[in-house]
DNA sequence: GTCCCATTGGACACCGGTGTCATGAAGCAT
DNA sequence: ATGCTTCATGACACCGGTGTCCAATGGGAC
């Protein structure tokens, strides 16, 4: 059977012992070469390195992990409808991991389920993950953070929130960014501005709402409750939330949606009602997903540096591992910026 | 230092020896319990299981992998602009992996680079992956398949292609699905139908093109070369490809774009030119991404069962591992279906 | 009562690396 | 020439599981 496998042409896996034998040194010496130990004769090192290169030997990561008592797997935990965001995050994390021996293991979870906690616990303990990155809304769960601490699993939370714990948090200044966006609407002449808020319990939703309210307050514009509609960060919720805003008299001349999916919903709803964008209605979203440039007119939005934040999160995690005494100097707070596109114009003279 | 770590409240990791001591049996017996060995006294089993449950003991996967000579990591290799597709694929794979001890490790690669091959080789050998799922266009690389064979790494390719190797392939019938879509356009009365093809070298692009040509041939409609424009599966390429089709006289009354991104590009281009969709131009895309329902009018498209295909791919991979003699019976060929939305209408009477 | 077999559990080596410590050789001062 | 330190290397145990093989136990057939 074993022989048969060989016959299938599979390369027989080399071990450190094979290399040691070929180089006529002890396995420990080979181990020293692999780990760049400084107390090695240059000659010996070269000899062993040559053989490693020739044979294409790669140390077994499982054995290494076992001996070292830690492994090289980073987990990404998410529950989020925004595919583009998650993929960008994955990309950022992987950029940071590139060239290291870390790999990224992913785990989408179902926030709706009561078993999330157990699910994640199983995830980190079963594989003994080195660390995890938590995406919203998981990152807002403090019990989860405690559990990870207990399990001895490092973590970094991604959030659009206050920076209560820089070591474990990478955040963007959503509040200020939204305030900027709304100031822009006000500068264009809008006074009746609707908000489609994100789900209750999401810190990002709350931050964005506060930014919205702040900008209006600054300008001395009153904000009747009716101008705030609840959304769920989904296209459909944006669609139905707009309906209620459209029914108001007078109708708002601009709407800020707490994410792009909902902004697209607003645009779609406007189209169905025959409301011209941007002439009769200005729209601003949040996230700068590709969707914003696919629809007509392209949507103004707030862009946050997802990839850079993912990279920073990963570096925070592994920094403590590879950090040679140097502190982790990754920035923890990132700035979002307003992207101006054709979905905003001054309100029609009324 | 070690003590300090304890003080931080990290749960001390239990080993099989701890459990053995507590249960007053040998470690091998504990191992037997874990692996559900059938030749165990019921009493002993219960006793050990109780202790495992109480203590929350989880076997160290690295040690397990080392002893077993194989690990429990599945890789997903992709290079693809379609975020939604990749995420759906991840979801399908993870559904299949759920409840097993396998985890999913992801690796986006840059097809443009000459180092793709080395990159992937490094990926599978460094981590000694159990197997990988290859997404297009990686799945079309036969040299890659050979390399994986050599490395002793199982693989399953996802493709929209002929089923040359059911054991290693999960495919959808793109050709027939596209032919159906085009037949639908013909049935609506269209005779001048443009094609925006996918990138050269992509099997999916070729399949879709063949389906397109086949439907026209069936209907006895000639296809001048000018009605075929090249695209790159990106929104921008769809945009510019449409320009050349719009410049034709007479202008095509319908366009089939080989994916949704490009179809969205067509729609956008039409909007800029003031061409009404669907009155003056019908559009059909491919993939059924959420984008299709966000734009106006919603795009007709071809839906393929991504999640199910991902699940099938993963089951194929691990089936050989957990398969207790039972052959892997996952279907290898999946059907795509035409989704009719508002972007198609009979051509204007001309 | 004896023998044999089936059942159950344990001792031991092993997977492929790493840490600890000892050993031998070389370099230097005395 | 001797004694000491320094450097390079190797022997060996260990990480936490699993496979092999053998011993002990108990029950049934004779």
PDB file of C-alpha atoms in Angstrom, chain A residues 14 19 22-23 30 33-34 42-57:
ATOM      1  CA  UNK A  14      11.875  14.682   3.433  1.00  0.00           C
ATOM      2  CA  UNK A  19      18.827  16.339   5.596  1.00  0.00           C
ATOM      3  CA  UNK A  22      22.892  13.904   3.769  1.00  0.00           C
ATOM      4  CA  UNK A  23      24.823  16.795   5.241  1.00  0.00           C
ATOM      5  CA  UNK A  30      19.940  21.371  10.653  1.00  0.00           C
ATOM      6  CA  UNK A  33      20.274  26.375  10.149  1.00  0.00           C
ATOM      7  CA  UNK A  34      16.536  26.538   9.651  1.00  0.00           C
ATOM      8  CA  UNK A  42      29.612  29.631   8.227  1.00  0.00           C
ATOM      9  CA  UNK A  43      30.895  26.582   6.383  1.00  0.00           C
ATOM     10  CA  UNK A  44      28.471  24.200   8.010  1.00  0.00           C
ATOM     11  CA  UNK A  45      25.615  26.567   7.421  1.00  0.00           C
ATOM     12  CA  UNK A  46      26.386  26.866   3.723  1.00  0.00           C
ATOM     13  CA  UNK A  47      26.699  23.137   3.322  1.00  0.00           C
ATOM     14  CA  UNK A  48      23.351  22.459   4.942  1.00  0.00           C
ATOM     15  CA  UNK A  49      21.634  25.294   3.168  1.00  0.00           C
ATOM     16  CA  UNK A  50      22.850  23.994  -0.156  1.00  0.00           C
ATOM     17  CA  UNK A  51      21.352  20.595   0.526  1.00  0.00           C
ATOM     18  CA  UNK A  52      18.095  22.094   1.690  1.00  0.00           C
ATOM     19  CA  UNK A  53      17.901  24.108  -1.479  1.00  0.00           C
ATOM     20  CA  UNK A  54      18.724  21.159  -3.716  1.00  0.00           C
ATOM     21  CA  UNK A  55      16.254  18.820  -2.137  1.00  0.00           C
ATOM     22  CA  UNK A  56      13.522  21.383  -1.633  1.00  0.00           C
ATOM     23  CA  UNK A  57      13.136  20.327   1.961  1.00  0.00           C
TER      24      UNK A  57
END
